[in-house]
Short mmCIF file of C-alpha atoms and ligand atoms in Angstrom, two decimals:
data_model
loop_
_atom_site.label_atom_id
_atom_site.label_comp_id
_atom_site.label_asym_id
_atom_site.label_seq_id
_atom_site.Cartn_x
_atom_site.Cartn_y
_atom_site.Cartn_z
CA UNK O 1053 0.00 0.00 0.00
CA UNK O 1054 1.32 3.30 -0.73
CA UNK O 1055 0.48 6.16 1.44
CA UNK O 1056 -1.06 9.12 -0.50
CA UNK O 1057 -1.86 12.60 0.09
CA UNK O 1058 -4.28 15.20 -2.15
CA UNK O 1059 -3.65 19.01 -1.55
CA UNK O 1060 -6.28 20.63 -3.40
CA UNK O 1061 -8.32 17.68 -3.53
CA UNK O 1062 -11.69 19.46 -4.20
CA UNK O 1063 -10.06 21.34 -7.51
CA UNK O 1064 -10.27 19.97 -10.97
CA UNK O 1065 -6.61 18.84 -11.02
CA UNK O 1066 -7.70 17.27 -7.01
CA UNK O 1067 -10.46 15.71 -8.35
CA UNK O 1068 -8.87 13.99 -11.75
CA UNK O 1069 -6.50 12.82 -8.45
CA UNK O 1070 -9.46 11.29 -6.66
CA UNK O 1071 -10.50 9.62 -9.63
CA UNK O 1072 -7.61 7.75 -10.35
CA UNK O 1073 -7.09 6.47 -6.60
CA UNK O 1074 -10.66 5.63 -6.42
CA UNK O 1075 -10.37 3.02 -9.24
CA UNK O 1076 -7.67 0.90 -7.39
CA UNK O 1077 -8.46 1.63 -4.10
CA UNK O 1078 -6.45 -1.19 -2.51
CA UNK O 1079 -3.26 0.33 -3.77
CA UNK O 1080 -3.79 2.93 -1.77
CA UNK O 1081 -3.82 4.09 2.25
CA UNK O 1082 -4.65 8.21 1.90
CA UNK O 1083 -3.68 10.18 4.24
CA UNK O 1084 -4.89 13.76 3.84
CA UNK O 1085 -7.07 15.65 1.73
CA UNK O 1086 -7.26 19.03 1.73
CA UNK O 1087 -9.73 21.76 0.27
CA UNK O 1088 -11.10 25.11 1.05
CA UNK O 1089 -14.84 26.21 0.64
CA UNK O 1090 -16.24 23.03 -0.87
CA UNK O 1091 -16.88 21.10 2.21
CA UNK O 1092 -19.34 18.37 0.85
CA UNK O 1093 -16.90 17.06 -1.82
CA UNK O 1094 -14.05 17.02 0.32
CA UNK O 1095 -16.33 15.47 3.10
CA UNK O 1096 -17.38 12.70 0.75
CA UNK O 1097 -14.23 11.93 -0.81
CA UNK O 1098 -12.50 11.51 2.91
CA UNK O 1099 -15.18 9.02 3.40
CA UNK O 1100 -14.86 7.10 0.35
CA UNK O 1101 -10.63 7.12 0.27
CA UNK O 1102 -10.99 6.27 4.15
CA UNK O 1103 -8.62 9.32 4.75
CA UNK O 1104 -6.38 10.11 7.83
CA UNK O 1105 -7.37 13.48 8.04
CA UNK O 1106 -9.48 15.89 5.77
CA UNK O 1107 -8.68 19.88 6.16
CA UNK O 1108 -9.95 23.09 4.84
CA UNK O 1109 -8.03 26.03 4.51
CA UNK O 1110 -11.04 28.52 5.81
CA UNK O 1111 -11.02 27.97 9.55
CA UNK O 1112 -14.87 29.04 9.36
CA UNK O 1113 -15.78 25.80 8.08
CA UNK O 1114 -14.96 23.48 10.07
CA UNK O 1115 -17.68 23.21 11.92
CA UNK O 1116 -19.19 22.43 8.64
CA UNK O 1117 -16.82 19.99 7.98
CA UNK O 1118 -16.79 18.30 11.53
CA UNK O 1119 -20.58 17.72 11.30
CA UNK O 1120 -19.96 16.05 7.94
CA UNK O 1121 -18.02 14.05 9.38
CA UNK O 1122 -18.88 12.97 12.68
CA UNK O 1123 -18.69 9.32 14.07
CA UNK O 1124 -16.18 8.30 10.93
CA UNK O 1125 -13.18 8.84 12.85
CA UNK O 1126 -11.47 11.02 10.10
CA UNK O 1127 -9.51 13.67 11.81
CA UNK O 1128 -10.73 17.21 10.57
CA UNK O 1129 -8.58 20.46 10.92
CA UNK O 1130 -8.73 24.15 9.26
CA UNK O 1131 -6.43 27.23 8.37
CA UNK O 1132 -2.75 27.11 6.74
CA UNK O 1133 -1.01 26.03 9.79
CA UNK O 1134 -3.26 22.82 9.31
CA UNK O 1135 -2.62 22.57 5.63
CA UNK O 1136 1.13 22.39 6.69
CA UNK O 1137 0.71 19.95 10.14
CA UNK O 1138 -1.15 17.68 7.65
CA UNK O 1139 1.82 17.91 4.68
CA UNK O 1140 4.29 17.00 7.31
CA UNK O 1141 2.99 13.82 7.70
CA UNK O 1142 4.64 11.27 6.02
CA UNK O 1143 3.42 9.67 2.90
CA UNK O 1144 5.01 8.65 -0.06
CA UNK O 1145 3.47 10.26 -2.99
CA UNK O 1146 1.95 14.04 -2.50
CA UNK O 1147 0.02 15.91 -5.02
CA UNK O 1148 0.81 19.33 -5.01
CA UNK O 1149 -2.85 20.57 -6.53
CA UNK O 1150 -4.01 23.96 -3.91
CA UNK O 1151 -4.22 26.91 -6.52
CA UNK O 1152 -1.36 29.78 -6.29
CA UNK O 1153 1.72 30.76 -3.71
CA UNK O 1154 -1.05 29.22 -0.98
CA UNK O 1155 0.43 25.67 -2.45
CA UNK O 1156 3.98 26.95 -1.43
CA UNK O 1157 4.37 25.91 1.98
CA UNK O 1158 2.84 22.58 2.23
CA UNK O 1159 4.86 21.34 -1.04
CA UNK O 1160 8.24 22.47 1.02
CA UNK O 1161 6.86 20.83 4.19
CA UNK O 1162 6.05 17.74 1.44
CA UNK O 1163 9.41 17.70 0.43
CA UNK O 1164 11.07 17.59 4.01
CA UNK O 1165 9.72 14.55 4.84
CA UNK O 1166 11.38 12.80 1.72
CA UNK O 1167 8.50 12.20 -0.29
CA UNK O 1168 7.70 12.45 -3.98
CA UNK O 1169 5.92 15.80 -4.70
CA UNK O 1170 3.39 15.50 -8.07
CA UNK O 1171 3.80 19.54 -8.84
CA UNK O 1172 0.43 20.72 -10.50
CA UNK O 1173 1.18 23.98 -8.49
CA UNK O 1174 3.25 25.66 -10.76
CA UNK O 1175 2.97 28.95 -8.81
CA UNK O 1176 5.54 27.55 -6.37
CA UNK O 1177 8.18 26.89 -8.70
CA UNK O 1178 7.44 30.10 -10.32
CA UNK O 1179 7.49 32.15 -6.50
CA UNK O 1180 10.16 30.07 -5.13
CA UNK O 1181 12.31 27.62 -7.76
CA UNK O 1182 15.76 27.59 -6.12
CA UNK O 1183 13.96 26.98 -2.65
CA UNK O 1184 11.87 24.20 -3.81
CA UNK O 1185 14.22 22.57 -5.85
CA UNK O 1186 17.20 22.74 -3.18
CA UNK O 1187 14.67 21.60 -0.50
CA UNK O 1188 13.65 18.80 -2.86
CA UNK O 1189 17.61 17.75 -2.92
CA UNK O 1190 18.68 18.12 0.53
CA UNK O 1191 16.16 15.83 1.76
CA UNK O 1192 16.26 13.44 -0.77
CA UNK O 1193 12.81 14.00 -2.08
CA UNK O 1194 11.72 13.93 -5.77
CA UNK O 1195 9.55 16.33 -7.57
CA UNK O 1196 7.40 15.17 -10.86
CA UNK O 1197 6.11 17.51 -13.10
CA UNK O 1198 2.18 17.36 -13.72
CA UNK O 1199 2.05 20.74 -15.46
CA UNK O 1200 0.61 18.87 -19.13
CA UNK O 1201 3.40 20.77 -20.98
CA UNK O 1202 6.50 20.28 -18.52
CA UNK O 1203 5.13 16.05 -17.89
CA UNK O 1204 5.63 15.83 -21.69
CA UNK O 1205 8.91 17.55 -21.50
CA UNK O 1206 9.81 14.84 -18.45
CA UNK O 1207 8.91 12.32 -20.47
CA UNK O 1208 10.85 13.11 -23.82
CA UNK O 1209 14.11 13.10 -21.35
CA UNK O 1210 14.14 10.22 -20.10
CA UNK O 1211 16.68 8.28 -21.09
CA UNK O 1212 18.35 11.47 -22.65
CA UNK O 1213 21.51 13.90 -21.79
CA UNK O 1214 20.53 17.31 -20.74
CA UNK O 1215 23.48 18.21 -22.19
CA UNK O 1216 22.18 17.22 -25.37
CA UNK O 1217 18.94 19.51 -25.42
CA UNK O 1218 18.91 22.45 -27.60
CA UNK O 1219 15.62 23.34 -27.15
CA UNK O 1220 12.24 22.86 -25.36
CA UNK O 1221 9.01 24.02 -27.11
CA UNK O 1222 5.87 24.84 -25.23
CA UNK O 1223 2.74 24.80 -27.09
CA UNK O 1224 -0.08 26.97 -26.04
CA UNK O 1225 -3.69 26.87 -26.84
CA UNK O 1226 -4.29 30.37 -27.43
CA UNK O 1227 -6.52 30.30 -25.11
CA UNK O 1228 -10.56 31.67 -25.04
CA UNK O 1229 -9.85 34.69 -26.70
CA UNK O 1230 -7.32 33.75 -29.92
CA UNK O 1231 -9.32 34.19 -32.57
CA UNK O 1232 -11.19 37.62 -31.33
CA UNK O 1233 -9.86 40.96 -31.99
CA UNK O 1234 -7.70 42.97 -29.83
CA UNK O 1235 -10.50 45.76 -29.39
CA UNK O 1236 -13.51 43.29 -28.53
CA UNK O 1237 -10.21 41.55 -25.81
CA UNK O 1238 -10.35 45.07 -24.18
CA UNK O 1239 -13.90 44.53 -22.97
CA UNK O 1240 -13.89 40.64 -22.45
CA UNK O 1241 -15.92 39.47 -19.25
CA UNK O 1242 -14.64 37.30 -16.22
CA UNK O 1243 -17.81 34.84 -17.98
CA UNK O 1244 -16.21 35.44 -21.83
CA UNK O 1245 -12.52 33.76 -20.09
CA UNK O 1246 -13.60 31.80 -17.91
CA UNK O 1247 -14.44 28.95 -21.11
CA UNK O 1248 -11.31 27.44 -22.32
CA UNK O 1249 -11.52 25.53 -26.39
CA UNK O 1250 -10.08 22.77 -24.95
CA UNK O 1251 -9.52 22.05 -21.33
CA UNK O 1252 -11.29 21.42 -18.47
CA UNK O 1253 -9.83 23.29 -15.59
CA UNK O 1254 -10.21 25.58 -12.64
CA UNK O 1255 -11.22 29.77 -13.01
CA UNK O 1256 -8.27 30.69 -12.31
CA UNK O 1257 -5.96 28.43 -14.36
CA UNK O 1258 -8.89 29.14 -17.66
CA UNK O 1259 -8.71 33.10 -16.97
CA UNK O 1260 -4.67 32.75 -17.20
CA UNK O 1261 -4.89 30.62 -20.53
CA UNK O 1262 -6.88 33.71 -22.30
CA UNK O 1263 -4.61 36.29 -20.83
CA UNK O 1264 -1.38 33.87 -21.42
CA UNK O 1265 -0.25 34.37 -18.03
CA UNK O 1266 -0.33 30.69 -17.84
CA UNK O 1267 1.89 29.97 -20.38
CA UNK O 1268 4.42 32.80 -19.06
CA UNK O 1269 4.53 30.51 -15.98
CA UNK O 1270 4.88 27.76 -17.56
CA UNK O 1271 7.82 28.96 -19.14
CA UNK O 1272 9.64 30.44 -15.96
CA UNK O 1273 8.47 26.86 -14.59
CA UNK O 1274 10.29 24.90 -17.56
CA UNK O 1275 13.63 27.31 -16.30
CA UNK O 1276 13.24 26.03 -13.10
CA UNK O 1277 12.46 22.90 -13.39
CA UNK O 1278 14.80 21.77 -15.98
CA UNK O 1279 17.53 24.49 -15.43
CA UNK O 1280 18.06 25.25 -19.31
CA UNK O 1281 18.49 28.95 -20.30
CA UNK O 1282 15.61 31.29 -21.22
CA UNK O 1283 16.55 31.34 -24.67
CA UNK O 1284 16.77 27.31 -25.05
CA UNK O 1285 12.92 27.57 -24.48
CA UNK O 1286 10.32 29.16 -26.92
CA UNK O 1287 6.25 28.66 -26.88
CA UNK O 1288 4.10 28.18 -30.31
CA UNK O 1289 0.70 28.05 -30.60
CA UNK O 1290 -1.00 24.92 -31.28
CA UNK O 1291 -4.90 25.72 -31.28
CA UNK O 1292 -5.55 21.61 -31.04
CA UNK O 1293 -3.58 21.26 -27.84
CA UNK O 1294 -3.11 17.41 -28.70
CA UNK O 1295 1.02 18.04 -28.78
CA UNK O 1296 1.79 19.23 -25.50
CA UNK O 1297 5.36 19.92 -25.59
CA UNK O 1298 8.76 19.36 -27.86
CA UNK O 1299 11.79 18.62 -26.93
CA UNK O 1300 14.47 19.60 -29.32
CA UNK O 1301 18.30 17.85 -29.67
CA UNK O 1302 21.80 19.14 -30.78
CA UNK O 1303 21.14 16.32 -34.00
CA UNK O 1304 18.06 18.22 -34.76
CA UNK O 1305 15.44 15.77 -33.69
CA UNK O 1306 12.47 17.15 -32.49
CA UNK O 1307 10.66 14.63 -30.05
CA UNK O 1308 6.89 15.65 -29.27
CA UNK O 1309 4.76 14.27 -26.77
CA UNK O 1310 0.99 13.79 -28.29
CA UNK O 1311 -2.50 12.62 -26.12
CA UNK O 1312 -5.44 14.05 -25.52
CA UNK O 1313 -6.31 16.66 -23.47
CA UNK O 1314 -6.83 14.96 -20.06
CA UNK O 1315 -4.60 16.24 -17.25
CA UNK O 1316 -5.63 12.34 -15.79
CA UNK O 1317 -2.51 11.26 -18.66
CA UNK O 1318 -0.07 13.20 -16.55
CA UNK O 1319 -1.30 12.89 -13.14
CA UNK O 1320 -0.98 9.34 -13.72
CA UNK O 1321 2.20 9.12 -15.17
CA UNK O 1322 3.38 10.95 -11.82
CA UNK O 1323 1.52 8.43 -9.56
CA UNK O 1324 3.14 5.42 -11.25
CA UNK O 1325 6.31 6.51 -12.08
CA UNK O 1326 9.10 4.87 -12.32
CA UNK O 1327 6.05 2.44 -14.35
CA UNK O 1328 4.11 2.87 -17.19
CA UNK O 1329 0.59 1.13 -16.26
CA UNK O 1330 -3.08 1.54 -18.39
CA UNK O 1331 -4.88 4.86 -17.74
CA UNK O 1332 -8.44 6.00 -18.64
CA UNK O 1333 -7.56 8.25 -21.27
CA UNK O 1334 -9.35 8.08 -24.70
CA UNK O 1335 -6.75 6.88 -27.46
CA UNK O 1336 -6.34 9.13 -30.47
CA UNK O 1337 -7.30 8.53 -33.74
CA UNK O 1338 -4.80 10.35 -35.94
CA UNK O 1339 -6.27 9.81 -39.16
CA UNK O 1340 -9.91 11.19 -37.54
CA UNK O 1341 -7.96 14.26 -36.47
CA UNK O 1342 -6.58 14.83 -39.77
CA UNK O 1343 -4.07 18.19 -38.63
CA UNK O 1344 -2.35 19.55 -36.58
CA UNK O 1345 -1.60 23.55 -36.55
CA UNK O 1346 0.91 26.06 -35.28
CA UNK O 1347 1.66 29.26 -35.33
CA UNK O 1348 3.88 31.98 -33.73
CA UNK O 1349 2.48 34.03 -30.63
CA UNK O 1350 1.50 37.72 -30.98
CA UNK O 1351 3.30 39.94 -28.38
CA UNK O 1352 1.05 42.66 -29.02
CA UNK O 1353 -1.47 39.87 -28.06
CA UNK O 1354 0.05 38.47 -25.39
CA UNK O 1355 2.26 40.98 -23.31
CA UNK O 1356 2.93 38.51 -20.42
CA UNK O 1357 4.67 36.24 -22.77
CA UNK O 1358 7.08 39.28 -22.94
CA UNK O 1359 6.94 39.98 -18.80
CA UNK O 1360 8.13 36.13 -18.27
CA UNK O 1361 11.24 37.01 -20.88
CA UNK O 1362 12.11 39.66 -18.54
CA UNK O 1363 11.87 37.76 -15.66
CA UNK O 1364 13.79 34.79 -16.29
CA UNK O 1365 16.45 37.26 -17.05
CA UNK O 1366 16.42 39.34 -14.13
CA UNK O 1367 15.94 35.48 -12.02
CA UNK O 1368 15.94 36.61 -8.27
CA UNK O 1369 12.87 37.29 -6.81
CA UNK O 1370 11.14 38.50 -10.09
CA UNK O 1371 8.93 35.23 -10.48
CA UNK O 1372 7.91 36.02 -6.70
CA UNK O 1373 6.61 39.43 -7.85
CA UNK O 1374 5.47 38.43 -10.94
CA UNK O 1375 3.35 35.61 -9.94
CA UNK O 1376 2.10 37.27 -6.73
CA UNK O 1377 0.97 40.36 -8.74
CA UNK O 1378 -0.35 38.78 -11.70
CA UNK O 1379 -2.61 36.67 -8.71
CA UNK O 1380 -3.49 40.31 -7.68
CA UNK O 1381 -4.44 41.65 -10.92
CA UNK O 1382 -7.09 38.44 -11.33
CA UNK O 1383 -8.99 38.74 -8.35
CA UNK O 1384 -9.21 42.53 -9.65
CA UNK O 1385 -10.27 41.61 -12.78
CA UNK O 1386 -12.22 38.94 -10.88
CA UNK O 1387 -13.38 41.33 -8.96
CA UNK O 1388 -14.63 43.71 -12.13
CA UNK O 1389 -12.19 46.22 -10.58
CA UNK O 1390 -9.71 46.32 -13.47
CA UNK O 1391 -10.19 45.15 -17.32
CA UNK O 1392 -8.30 42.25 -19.41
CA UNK O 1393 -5.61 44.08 -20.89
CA UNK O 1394 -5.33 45.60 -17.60
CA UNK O 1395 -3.55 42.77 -15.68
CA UNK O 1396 -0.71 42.51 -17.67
CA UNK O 1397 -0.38 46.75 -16.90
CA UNK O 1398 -0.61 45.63 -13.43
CA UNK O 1399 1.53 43.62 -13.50
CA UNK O 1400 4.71 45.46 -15.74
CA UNK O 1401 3.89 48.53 -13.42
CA UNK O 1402 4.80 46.01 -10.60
CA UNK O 1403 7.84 44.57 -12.02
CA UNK O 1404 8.85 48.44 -12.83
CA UNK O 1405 8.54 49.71 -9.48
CA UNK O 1406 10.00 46.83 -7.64
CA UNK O 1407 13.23 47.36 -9.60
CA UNK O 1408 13.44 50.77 -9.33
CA UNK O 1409 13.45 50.45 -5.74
CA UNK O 1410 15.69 46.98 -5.92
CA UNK O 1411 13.60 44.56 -5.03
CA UNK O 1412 14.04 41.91 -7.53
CA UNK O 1413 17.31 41.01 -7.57
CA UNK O 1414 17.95 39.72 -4.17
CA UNK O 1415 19.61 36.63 -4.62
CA UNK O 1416 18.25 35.18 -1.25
CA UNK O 1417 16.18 32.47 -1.50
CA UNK O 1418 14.69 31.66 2.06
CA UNK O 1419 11.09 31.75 2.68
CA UNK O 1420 10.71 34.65 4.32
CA UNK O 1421 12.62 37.02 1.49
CA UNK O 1422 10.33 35.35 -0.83
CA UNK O 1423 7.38 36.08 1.19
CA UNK O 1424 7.82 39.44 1.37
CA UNK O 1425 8.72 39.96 -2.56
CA UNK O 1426 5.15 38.17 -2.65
CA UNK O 1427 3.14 40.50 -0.15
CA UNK O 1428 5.16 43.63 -1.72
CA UNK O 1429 4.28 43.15 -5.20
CA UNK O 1430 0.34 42.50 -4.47
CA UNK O 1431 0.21 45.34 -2.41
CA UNK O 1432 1.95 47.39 -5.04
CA UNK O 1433 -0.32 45.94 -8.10
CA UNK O 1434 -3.76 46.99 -5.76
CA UNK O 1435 -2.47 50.59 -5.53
CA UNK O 1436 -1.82 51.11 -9.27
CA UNK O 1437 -4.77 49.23 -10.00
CA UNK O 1438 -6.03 52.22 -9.50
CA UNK O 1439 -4.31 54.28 -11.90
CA UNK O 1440 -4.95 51.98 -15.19
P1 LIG U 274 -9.08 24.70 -8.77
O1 LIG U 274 -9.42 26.09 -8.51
O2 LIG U 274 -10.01 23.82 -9.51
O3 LIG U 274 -8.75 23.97 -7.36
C1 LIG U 274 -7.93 24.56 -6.40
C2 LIG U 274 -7.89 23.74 -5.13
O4 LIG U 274 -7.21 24.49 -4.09
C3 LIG U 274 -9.27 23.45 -4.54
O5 LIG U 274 -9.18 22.25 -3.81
C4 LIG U 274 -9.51 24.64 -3.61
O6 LIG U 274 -10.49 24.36 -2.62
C5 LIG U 274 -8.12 24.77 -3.01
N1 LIG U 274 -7.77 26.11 -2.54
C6 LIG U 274 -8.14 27.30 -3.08
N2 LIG U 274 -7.55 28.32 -2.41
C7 LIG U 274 -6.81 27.74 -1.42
C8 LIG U 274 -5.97 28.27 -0.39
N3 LIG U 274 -5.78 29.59 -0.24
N4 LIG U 274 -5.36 27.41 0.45
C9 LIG U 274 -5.55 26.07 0.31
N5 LIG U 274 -6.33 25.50 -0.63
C10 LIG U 274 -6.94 26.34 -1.50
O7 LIG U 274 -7.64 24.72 -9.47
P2 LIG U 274 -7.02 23.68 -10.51
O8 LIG U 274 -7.23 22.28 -10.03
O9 LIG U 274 -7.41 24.05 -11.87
O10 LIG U 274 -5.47 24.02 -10.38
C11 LIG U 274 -4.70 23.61 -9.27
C12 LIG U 274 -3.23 23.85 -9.58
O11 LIG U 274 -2.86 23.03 -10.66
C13 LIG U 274 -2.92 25.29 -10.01
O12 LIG U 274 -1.64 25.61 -9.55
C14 LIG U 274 -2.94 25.21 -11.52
O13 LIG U 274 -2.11 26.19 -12.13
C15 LIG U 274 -2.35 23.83 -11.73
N6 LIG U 274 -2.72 23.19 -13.00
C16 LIG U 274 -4.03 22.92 -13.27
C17 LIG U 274 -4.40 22.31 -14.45
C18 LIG U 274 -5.81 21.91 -14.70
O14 LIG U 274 -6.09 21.20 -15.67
N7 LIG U 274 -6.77 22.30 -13.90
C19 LIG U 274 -3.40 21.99 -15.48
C20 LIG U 274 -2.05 22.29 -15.08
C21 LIG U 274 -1.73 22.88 -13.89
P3 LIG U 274 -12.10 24.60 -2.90
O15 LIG U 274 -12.34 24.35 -4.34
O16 LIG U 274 -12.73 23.57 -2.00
O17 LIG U 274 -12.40 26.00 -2.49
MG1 LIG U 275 -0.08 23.54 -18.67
#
């Protein structure tokens, strides 16, 4: 039996989680699950994965989750300190699933106990690479790639020289809005990009595929994660999102990674690796699909594409700031507070100001210098949101 733990259990990338567990539950002892405000789900799932302990992040529910509970003798807790008691415990395979920075601390606390750390929060990398990665190594622990893009880049290395890599390609959907024009963009809706063409995933994750912001993490991610140099890794546009990545070698090979579009492909690869074993993906029928299409990203379209360049140069705490005021900027937009286009002002008027007072380029990389680069640049991005 291996012992398993769920950190944003209740999410979409949670729930694809639960899923898989829940068809071979012998194989299986969970440990925690954690959500935040949907207390039924997480309540139900704790009872049907026999969990060690279920907790929510908003202390104001558990009551709510206690009486949901009651007389199973599942442990319930609530509030971050919880979320980190409970990723302390050991288990041997985590998945790293809470949306944004919030996913930061219980991955580290993950990754001190030794364990294997499935990384769907890409925020962390982003906020904190050098930290998670060097906490990741000095206690032994392993960290797998779920992101779809950077799982597909994982999987064209293995067996390869990282030495030998030229290039790693990151394909991008375009997003909700890449066929509308840049004027109608202006006045899109939280409703209009909250639909993505091809995945199914959370708000946040959807609103950051129209904007692009997702893909500019993904790149800083692929930095991190892989350690190549900014300009060994370029993104395309691939409006089918069946190739999710491309790995490129010094003999020119190009080796992509093709599947549907079912984040249960790389979740699962994560939970059985080492192993290959069957997963519940649908099986593609190339000839049905005919084509596949690329083309080159529009800067004027996508300005955060250009705001990730600039951060992986400046390295530091830029991806702190960056990701910590582009999560600003979309609970403003969220919020109806600032417009589309707006975030990515937001969030180059953060990047600006935290230079000009030298901010970013502290090379420290302990929690609490990262913390505060985080809490600076979101208190920053709500002042000018005012001024855009
Ligand atoms: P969701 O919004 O669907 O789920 C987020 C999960 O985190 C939920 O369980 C939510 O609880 C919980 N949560 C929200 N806020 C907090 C907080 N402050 N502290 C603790 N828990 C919290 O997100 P996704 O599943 O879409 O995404 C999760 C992560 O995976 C993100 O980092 C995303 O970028 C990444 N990812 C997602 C993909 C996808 O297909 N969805 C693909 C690739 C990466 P509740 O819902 O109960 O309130
Ligand atoms: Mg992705």
């Amino acid at each position: 039996m291996r012992r398993v733990s769920i950190f944003g259990a209740t999410g979409s990338i949670g729930q694809n989680t639960v899923d898989l567990i829940k068809r071979a539950p012998d194989d299986y002892d969970v440990v925690a699950l954690t959500g935040g405000g949907n207390i039924a789900q997480l309540a139900r799932d704790a009872k049907d994965l026999r969990a060690e302990v279920a907790v929510t992040c908003y202390p104001e529910k558990l009551p709510q989750l206690r009486a949901a509970l009651a007389g199973t003798g599942i442990e319930v807790a609530a509030g971050d300190a919880a979320i980190a008691e409970a990723a302390a415990r050991p288990a041997d395979w985590v998945m790293s699933a809470i949306v944004g920075a919030a996913g930061l601390v219980p991955g580290l606390e993950a990754l001190k106990q030794g364990t294997t750390l499935a990384l769907a929060n890409k925020e962390s990398l982003v906020t904190a690479g050098p930290l998670l990665m060097g906490t990741a190594r000095t206690h032994g622990a392993t960290v797998l790639p779920v992101d779809s893009e950077h799982s597909a880049v994982f999987q064209g290395l293995i067996g390869e020289d990282i030495a030998a890599v030229e290039r790693i390609i990151i394909t991008a959907s375009g997003g909700a809005f890449r066929d509308w024009p840049l004027e109608a963009i202006a006045s899109a809706t939280v409703a209009d990009a909250s639909s993505h063409p091809n995945w199914d995933m959370g708000q946040r994750i959807t609103i950051d595929s129209a904007s692009m912001f997702n893909k500019s993490l993904e790149l800083i991610e692929t930095k991190e994660f892989f350690g190549v140099k900014p300009d060994q890794i370029e993104t395309v546009v691939h409006p089918e999102s069946l190739i999710h990545a491309l790995v490129g070698f010094n003999d020119g090979a190009l080796m992509a990674h093709v599947g549907p579009p079912d984040m249960r492909h790389a979740i699962g690869f994560a939970l059985h690796w080492p192993e290959r074993k069957h997963l519940p993906v649908d099986r593609l029928d190339l000839a049905a699909i005919a084509q596949l299409t690329f083309r080159a990203p529009d800067d004027a379209r996508y300005p955060a594409l250009r705001l990730a360049r600039d951060v992986m140069e400046i390295g530091g705490m830029a991806g702190a700031a960056f990701n910590g005021a582009k999560e600003k900027a979309l609970d403003l937009f969220i919020g109806e507070k600032i417009g589309f286009l707006e975030m990515a002002q937001v969030v180059e008027g953060v990047l600006n100001r935290m230079d000009q007072q030298n901010c970013l380029r502290n090379a420290a990389t302990d929690l609490d210098t990262v913390q505060a680069a985080d809490h600076m640049a979101r208190k920053i991005a709500q002042e000018l949101s005012a001024t855009v």
